[in-house]
Amino acid sequence: MTTPGMVLRFSVEGGDYAAAGEAASKIKKALRKIGVDAGVIRRVAIAAYEAEMNIVLHALRGRLILEVAEDKLRVIAEDEGPGIPDVNLAMQEGFSTASDLAREMGFGAGMGLPNMKKCSDTITIETTKDRGTKVVMNFDIDDDGVT
Amino acid sequence: MNLRKIQQLLAAEILWGEEILDLVEPRYACGSDLMSDVLAFTKEKTLLLTGLTNAQVIRTAEMIDLSGIIFVRGKKPSQEVIAMAQERNLPLLMTKLPLYETCGILYSAGLEGCSGLPSRRR
Ligand SMILES: Nc1ncnc2c1ncn2[C@@H]1O[C@H](COP(=O)(O)OP(=O)(O)O)[C@@H](O)[C@H]1O
Ligand SMILES: [Mg+2]
C-alpha cells in the first residue's frame, strides 16, 4: 500500500439516479491508482456501489468516505434519512421496501445489505429513526481477495 | 468464443465496440434484469444479457468488470448510455430475441453460466 492516511469523500444525493454510482466509480479508480489487489478492489467497488444506491434509493442525502490505512481499507456510507427500523430484518436476503422505480433500475431486490456484508470483512450499521444511517465496512488488504 | 462469434450467433446489432469484438472473449454469461443479483453472483469476464437499458447497467458492468452487455428483446439504450459504455471501453450488442432464447443459444454453443456448473456442450 502506497498511500496510507489517504481519505476521500464523495457526496451522494437521494433520488439522483443519473449520478448514482459516481462515488463508487471514483473509489474504484482511486484504489486502482494506488495499486490495490484487483480482488480487493472488486469487493470494495461492489460494496460501495450498493451502499451508494441505498443512499440514492432510501435516504435524502449522504456521503461515501474511503479511508486507506496500511493494512486495510474502510468505506463509510452515512446519510440523513429515515433510518432503518429493523436492521436484522433489513440484512435478510430479499427484504426490501424499495419503490417500483428502484426495481425498474435493477435494484430493490433486497440483496444490497447482504452483499455488502459478504464483500466486506466487517460491517457495522448505526441507525436512528428519522435521523439517518451510518454503515462502516472494513476490508483487509493483505488477504487473497476472496469475494 | 469471442464477441464477434456471439454477435453472429444472435444476429445482433452492434451498438458500440465494433473494433474490439474480436478481442473480447467472455468466459461466462449471465441473464438478469436484477443488477443487485448480477453484483452478487457474477464473476469477472462475464457477458451480461439483460432487458434493462438504463445507466445503472453500465455502472454495474464497470464495478465488476463485465466483458460486455447484450440487450435483449430489441431494447435499445439511449445515446447517453451508449456514450457511457464507450468511455468505459465496454462493448454493447442488441438482439431482437427475448432473454430465454438468447441465453439458450449461447449456452448450447458452450458459453458457461456463473454457477460453476459446466455447460453441456463444450
Ligand atoms: N441508507 C438507508 N436508509 C434507510 N433505509 C435503508 C438504507 N439502506 C437500506 N435500507 C432499508 O433496508 C432494506 C434492504 O436494503 P438492501 O438489502 O440494500 O435492499 P434494497 O436496497 O434492494 O431494498 C431497504 O429496502 C430499506 O428498507
Ligand atoms: Mg440496496
Short mmCIF file of C-alpha atoms and ligand atoms in Angstrom, two decimals:
data_model
loop_
_atom_site.label_atom_id
_atom_site.label_comp_id
_atom_site.label_asym_id
_atom_site.label_seq_id
_atom_site.Cartn_x
_atom_site.Cartn_y
_atom_site.Cartn_z
CA MET A 1 0.00 0.00 0.00
CA THR A 2 1.48 3.26 -1.10
CA THR A 3 -0.85 5.87 0.35
CA PRO A 4 -1.77 5.16 3.98
CA GLY A 5 -3.68 8.03 5.52
CA MET A 6 -5.48 8.91 2.30
CA VAL A 7 -9.11 9.92 2.82
CA LEU A 8 -11.57 10.62 0.00
CA ARG A 9 -15.10 11.95 0.45
CA PHE A 10 -17.91 11.99 -2.09
CA SER A 11 -21.37 13.42 -1.57
CA VAL A 12 -24.41 11.47 -2.71
CA GLU A 13 -27.86 12.91 -3.37
CA GLY A 14 -31.02 10.99 -2.59
CA GLY A 15 -33.10 10.43 -5.72
CA ASP A 16 -30.33 11.44 -8.12
CA TYR A 17 -30.46 8.35 -10.32
CA ALA A 18 -28.38 9.89 -13.10
CA ALA A 19 -25.36 10.34 -10.82
CA ALA A 20 -25.89 7.14 -8.83
CA GLY A 21 -22.70 5.11 -8.93
CA GLU A 22 -20.31 8.00 -9.49
CA ALA A 23 -18.91 7.89 -5.96
CA ALA A 24 -18.28 4.14 -6.10
CA SER A 25 -16.72 4.56 -9.52
CA LYS A 26 -14.31 7.20 -8.17
CA ILE A 27 -13.43 4.97 -5.24
CA LYS A 28 -12.68 2.14 -7.62
CA LYS A 29 -10.45 4.35 -9.77
CA ALA A 30 -8.58 5.67 -6.71
CA LEU A 31 -7.87 2.14 -5.47
CA ARG A 32 -6.60 1.13 -8.89
CA LYS A 33 -4.31 4.12 -8.95
CA ILE A 34 -2.67 3.21 -5.65
CA GLY A 35 -2.23 -0.39 -6.75
CA VAL A 36 -4.62 -2.31 -4.52
CA ASP A 37 -5.12 -6.01 -5.36
CA ALA A 38 -7.78 -6.49 -8.04
CA GLY A 39 -9.85 -8.93 -5.95
CA VAL A 40 -9.96 -6.47 -3.06
CA ILE A 41 -10.90 -3.62 -5.42
CA ARG A 42 -13.77 -5.71 -6.73
CA ARG A 43 -15.12 -6.36 -3.24
CA VAL A 44 -14.83 -2.71 -2.25
CA ALA A 45 -16.41 -1.49 -5.51
CA ILE A 46 -19.43 -3.79 -5.18
CA ALA A 47 -19.99 -2.91 -1.52
CA ALA A 48 -19.50 0.83 -2.11
CA TYR A 49 -21.88 0.79 -5.06
CA GLU A 50 -24.64 -0.98 -3.13
CA ALA A 51 -24.11 1.44 -0.22
CA GLU A 52 -24.32 4.40 -2.60
CA MET A 53 -27.50 3.01 -4.18
CA ASN A 54 -29.04 2.68 -0.72
CA ILE A 55 -28.46 6.38 -0.09
CA VAL A 56 -29.88 7.28 -3.51
CA LEU A 57 -32.90 4.98 -3.11
CA HIS A 58 -33.69 5.23 0.59
CA ALA A 59 -32.22 8.44 2.05
CA LEU A 60 -32.28 12.21 1.49
CA ARG A 61 -28.57 12.80 1.09
CA GLY A 62 -25.31 11.45 2.34
CA ARG A 63 -21.69 10.70 1.60
CA LEU A 64 -19.29 7.91 0.86
CA ILE A 65 -15.89 8.10 2.54
CA LEU A 66 -12.88 5.98 1.66
CA GLU A 67 -10.11 5.68 4.24
CA VAL A 68 -6.86 3.99 3.30
CA ALA A 69 -4.68 2.50 6.04
CA GLU A 70 -1.54 0.37 5.94
CA ASP A 71 -3.31 -2.97 6.03
CA LYS A 72 -6.96 -2.18 5.44
CA LEU A 73 -9.49 -0.05 3.65
CA ARG A 74 -12.59 1.41 5.18
CA VAL A 75 -15.71 2.61 3.38
CA ILE A 76 -18.19 4.66 5.36
CA ALA A 77 -21.64 5.39 3.94
CA GLU A 78 -23.56 7.83 6.08
CA ASP A 79 -26.79 9.60 5.35
CA GLU A 80 -29.54 11.85 6.54
CA GLY A 81 -32.71 9.89 6.03
CA PRO A 82 -35.43 7.76 7.57
CA GLY A 83 -33.08 5.29 9.26
CA ILE A 84 -33.60 1.51 9.25
CA PRO A 85 -36.30 0.43 11.73
CA ASP A 86 -35.14 -3.21 11.99
CA VAL A 87 -31.55 -3.81 10.94
CA ASN A 88 -31.71 -7.61 11.34
CA LEU A 89 -34.69 -7.74 9.03
CA ALA A 90 -33.03 -5.39 6.53
CA MET A 91 -29.95 -7.65 6.47
CA GLN A 92 -32.01 -10.60 5.25
CA GLU A 93 -31.80 -11.52 1.58
CA GLY A 94 -34.92 -10.44 -0.25
CA PHE A 95 -36.17 -7.91 2.30
CA SER A 96 -36.82 -4.60 0.59
CA THR A 97 -39.02 -1.55 0.95
CA ALA A 98 -37.79 -0.11 -2.36
CA SER A 99 -40.14 1.51 -4.85
CA ASP A 100 -41.14 0.18 -8.25
CA LEU A 101 -38.83 2.80 -9.73
CA ALA A 102 -35.89 1.23 -7.89
CA ARG A 103 -36.87 -2.13 -9.34
CA GLU A 104 -37.05 -0.71 -12.84
CA MET A 105 -33.41 0.27 -12.40
CA GLY A 106 -32.44 -3.22 -11.34
CA PHE A 107 -32.29 -2.53 -7.61
CA GLY A 108 -34.76 -3.18 -4.82
CA ALA A 109 -34.19 -6.93 -4.77
CA GLY A 110 -33.19 -6.80 -1.11
CA MET A 111 -29.72 -8.10 -1.93
CA GLY A 112 -27.72 -4.93 -1.22
CA LEU A 113 -27.03 -5.15 2.51
CA PRO A 114 -26.41 -8.93 2.47
CA ASN A 115 -23.93 -8.46 -0.37
CA MET A 116 -22.22 -5.57 1.44
CA LYS A 117 -21.78 -7.94 4.38
CA LYS A 118 -20.44 -10.68 2.12
CA CYS A 119 -17.96 -8.40 0.35
CA SER A 120 -16.54 -6.73 3.47
CA ASP A 121 -14.56 -8.30 6.31
CA THR A 122 -16.55 -6.45 8.96
CA ILE A 123 -19.67 -4.31 8.74
CA THR A 124 -21.40 -2.22 11.39
CA ILE A 125 -24.63 -0.30 11.00
CA GLU A 126 -25.71 2.53 13.27
CA THR A 127 -29.11 3.96 12.55
CA THR A 128 -31.59 6.31 14.18
CA LYS A 129 -35.21 6.67 13.13
CA ASP A 130 -35.86 9.87 11.18
CA ARG A 131 -32.21 10.91 11.52
CA GLY A 132 -30.15 8.65 9.33
CA THR A 133 -27.86 5.68 8.90
CA LYS A 134 -24.13 5.08 9.08
CA VAL A 135 -22.64 1.94 7.58
CA VAL A 136 -18.96 1.23 8.23
CA MET A 137 -17.27 -1.50 6.22
CA ASN A 138 -13.69 -2.69 6.68
CA PHE A 139 -11.69 -4.59 4.08
CA ASP A 140 -8.41 -6.37 4.83
CA ILE A 141 -5.96 -5.85 2.03
CA ASP A 142 -3.35 -8.41 2.94
CA ASP A 143 -5.63 -11.33 2.12
CA ASP A 144 -6.12 -13.03 -1.22
CA GLY A 145 -9.17 -11.00 -2.15
CA VAL A 146 -11.70 -13.80 -1.88
CA THR A 147 -15.08 -12.49 -2.95
CA MET B 1 -15.82 -17.79 -28.01
CA ASN B 2 -15.28 -14.13 -28.77
CA LEU B 3 -17.89 -11.42 -29.05
CA ARG B 4 -17.77 -11.48 -32.84
CA LYS B 5 -18.90 -15.09 -32.82
CA ILE B 6 -21.56 -14.29 -30.24
CA GLN B 7 -22.79 -11.35 -32.30
CA GLN B 8 -23.08 -13.61 -35.36
CA LEU B 9 -24.90 -16.38 -33.46
CA LEU B 10 -27.51 -13.88 -32.29
CA ALA B 11 -27.56 -11.77 -35.47
CA ALA B 12 -27.10 -8.93 -33.01
CA GLU B 13 -26.77 -5.27 -33.87
CA ILE B 14 -23.51 -3.71 -32.70
CA LEU B 15 -24.33 -0.60 -30.67
CA TRP B 16 -20.74 0.04 -29.72
CA GLY B 17 -17.40 -1.76 -29.88
CA GLU B 18 -17.09 -2.97 -33.49
CA GLU B 19 -13.28 -2.72 -33.36
CA ILE B 20 -12.90 -4.75 -30.18
CA LEU B 21 -15.40 -7.59 -30.82
CA ASP B 22 -12.66 -9.98 -31.93
CA LEU B 23 -10.56 -9.27 -28.85
CA VAL B 24 -13.19 -9.66 -26.15
CA GLU B 25 -13.68 -13.24 -25.04
CA PRO B 26 -16.16 -13.69 -22.18
CA ARG B 27 -15.71 -16.82 -20.06
CA TYR B 28 -19.22 -16.81 -18.63
CA ALA B 29 -22.62 -15.30 -19.30
CA CYS B 30 -25.43 -14.23 -17.03
CA GLY B 31 -29.01 -13.29 -17.91
CA SER B 32 -30.75 -10.95 -15.46
CA ASP B 33 -32.68 -7.73 -15.02
CA LEU B 34 -31.71 -7.52 -11.36
CA MET B 35 -28.48 -5.58 -11.04
CA SER B 36 -28.16 -6.47 -7.34
CA ASP B 37 -28.17 -10.15 -8.30
CA VAL B 38 -25.61 -9.51 -11.03
CA LEU B 39 -23.43 -7.77 -8.42
CA ALA B 40 -23.88 -10.67 -6.00
CA PHE B 41 -23.42 -13.69 -8.26
CA THR B 42 -21.33 -12.73 -11.25
CA LYS B 43 -17.67 -13.41 -11.84
CA GLU B 44 -15.18 -11.44 -13.86
CA LYS B 45 -15.12 -11.74 -17.65
CA THR B 46 -18.84 -12.27 -17.76
CA LEU B 47 -21.16 -11.21 -20.55
CA LEU B 48 -24.44 -9.77 -19.27
CA LEU B 49 -27.70 -10.41 -21.12
CA THR B 50 -30.41 -8.04 -19.94
CA GLY B 51 -33.62 -6.24 -20.86
CA LEU B 52 -32.71 -3.17 -18.80
CA THR B 53 -31.15 -0.26 -20.67
CA ASN B 54 -30.52 2.41 -18.02
CA ALA B 55 -27.27 3.90 -16.74
CA GLN B 56 -27.16 1.54 -13.75
CA VAL B 57 -26.50 -1.37 -16.10
CA ILE B 58 -23.31 0.35 -17.30
CA ARG B 59 -22.36 1.22 -13.71
CA THR B 60 -22.84 -2.38 -12.68
CA ALA B 61 -20.66 -3.51 -15.57
CA GLU B 62 -17.99 -1.04 -14.50
CA MET B 63 -17.97 -2.17 -10.85
CA ILE B 64 -17.46 -5.84 -11.65
CA ASP B 65 -15.55 -5.60 -14.92
CA LEU B 66 -18.10 -7.28 -17.16
CA SER B 67 -16.87 -8.20 -20.65
CA GLY B 68 -19.84 -6.69 -22.43
CA ILE B 69 -23.60 -6.32 -22.49
CA ILE B 70 -26.25 -7.73 -24.81
CA PHE B 71 -29.61 -6.00 -24.68
CA VAL B 72 -32.42 -8.43 -25.47
CA ARG B 73 -35.97 -8.06 -26.85
CA GLY B 74 -34.74 -5.31 -29.17
CA LYS B 75 -34.34 -2.85 -26.30
CA LYS B 76 -32.05 -0.02 -27.28
CA PRO B 77 -30.36 2.21 -24.69
CA SER B 78 -30.23 5.98 -25.08
CA GLN B 79 -27.27 7.77 -26.70
CA GLU B 80 -26.07 8.85 -23.23
CA VAL B 81 -25.98 5.26 -22.04
CA ILE B 82 -24.11 4.18 -25.18
CA ALA B 83 -21.64 7.02 -24.61
CA MET B 84 -21.08 5.85 -21.03
CA ALA B 85 -20.20 2.39 -22.34
CA GLN B 86 -17.85 3.86 -24.90
CA GLU B 87 -15.98 5.80 -22.19
CA ARG B 88 -15.52 2.52 -20.34
CA ASN B 89 -14.50 0.51 -23.38
CA LEU B 90 -17.49 -1.75 -22.85
CA PRO B 91 -18.95 -3.39 -25.97
CA LEU B 92 -22.73 -3.28 -26.42
CA LEU B 93 -24.84 -5.51 -28.62
CA MET B 94 -28.59 -5.67 -29.18
CA THR B 95 -30.65 -8.65 -30.28
CA LYS B 96 -34.33 -8.89 -31.16
CA LEU B 97 -34.53 -12.24 -29.35
CA PRO B 98 -36.01 -12.48 -25.87
CA LEU B 99 -33.81 -13.29 -22.86
CA TYR B 100 -34.61 -17.00 -22.71
CA GLU B 101 -33.79 -17.66 -26.35
CA THR B 102 -30.65 -15.56 -26.22
CA CYS B 103 -29.38 -17.48 -23.20
CA GLY B 104 -30.31 -20.79 -24.81
CA ILE B 105 -28.37 -20.09 -28.00
CA LEU B 106 -25.22 -19.06 -26.15
CA TYR B 107 -25.46 -21.84 -23.57
CA SER B 108 -25.80 -24.54 -26.19
CA ALA B 109 -22.89 -23.00 -28.08
CA GLY B 110 -20.79 -23.71 -24.98
CA LEU B 111 -20.74 -20.43 -23.04
CA GLU B 112 -20.91 -21.31 -19.35
CA GLY B 113 -23.01 -19.71 -16.65
CA CYS B 114 -21.62 -18.21 -13.43
CA SER B 115 -22.72 -21.05 -11.15
CA GLY B 116 -19.66 -23.16 -11.84
CA LEU B 117 -21.71 -25.95 -13.43
CA PRO B 118 -20.25 -26.87 -16.81
CA SER B 119 -22.19 -26.22 -19.98
CA ARG B 120 -23.47 -29.46 -21.59
CA ARG B 121 -21.79 -28.88 -24.95
CA ARG B 122 -18.28 -27.51 -24.88
N1 LIG C 1 -29.45 4.03 3.99
C1 LIG C 1 -30.67 3.53 4.24
N2 LIG C 1 -31.64 4.32 4.80
C2 LIG C 1 -32.86 3.81 5.06
N3 LIG C 1 -33.23 2.54 4.82
C3 LIG C 1 -32.31 1.71 4.27
C4 LIG C 1 -30.99 2.16 3.96
N4 LIG C 1 -30.30 1.11 3.44
C5 LIG C 1 -31.15 0.07 3.44
N5 LIG C 1 -32.35 0.42 3.95
C6 LIG C 1 -33.53 -0.47 4.16
O1 LIG C 1 -33.10 -1.82 4.13
C7 LIG C 1 -33.76 -2.52 3.07
C8 LIG C 1 -32.84 -3.56 2.47
O2 LIG C 1 -31.70 -2.93 1.84
P1 LIG C 1 -30.94 -3.70 0.69
O3 LIG C 1 -30.53 -5.04 1.19
O4 LIG C 1 -29.85 -2.82 0.18
O5 LIG C 1 -32.06 -3.93 -0.40
P2 LIG C 1 -32.76 -2.90 -1.41
O6 LIG C 1 -31.97 -1.62 -1.39
O7 LIG C 1 -32.68 -3.60 -2.70
O8 LIG C 1 -34.17 -2.74 -0.92
C9 LIG C 1 -34.19 -1.43 2.10
O9 LIG C 1 -35.28 -1.82 1.30
C10 LIG C 1 -34.58 -0.32 3.08
O10 LIG C 1 -35.83 -0.57 3.67
MG MG C 2 -29.95 -1.65 -1.59
#
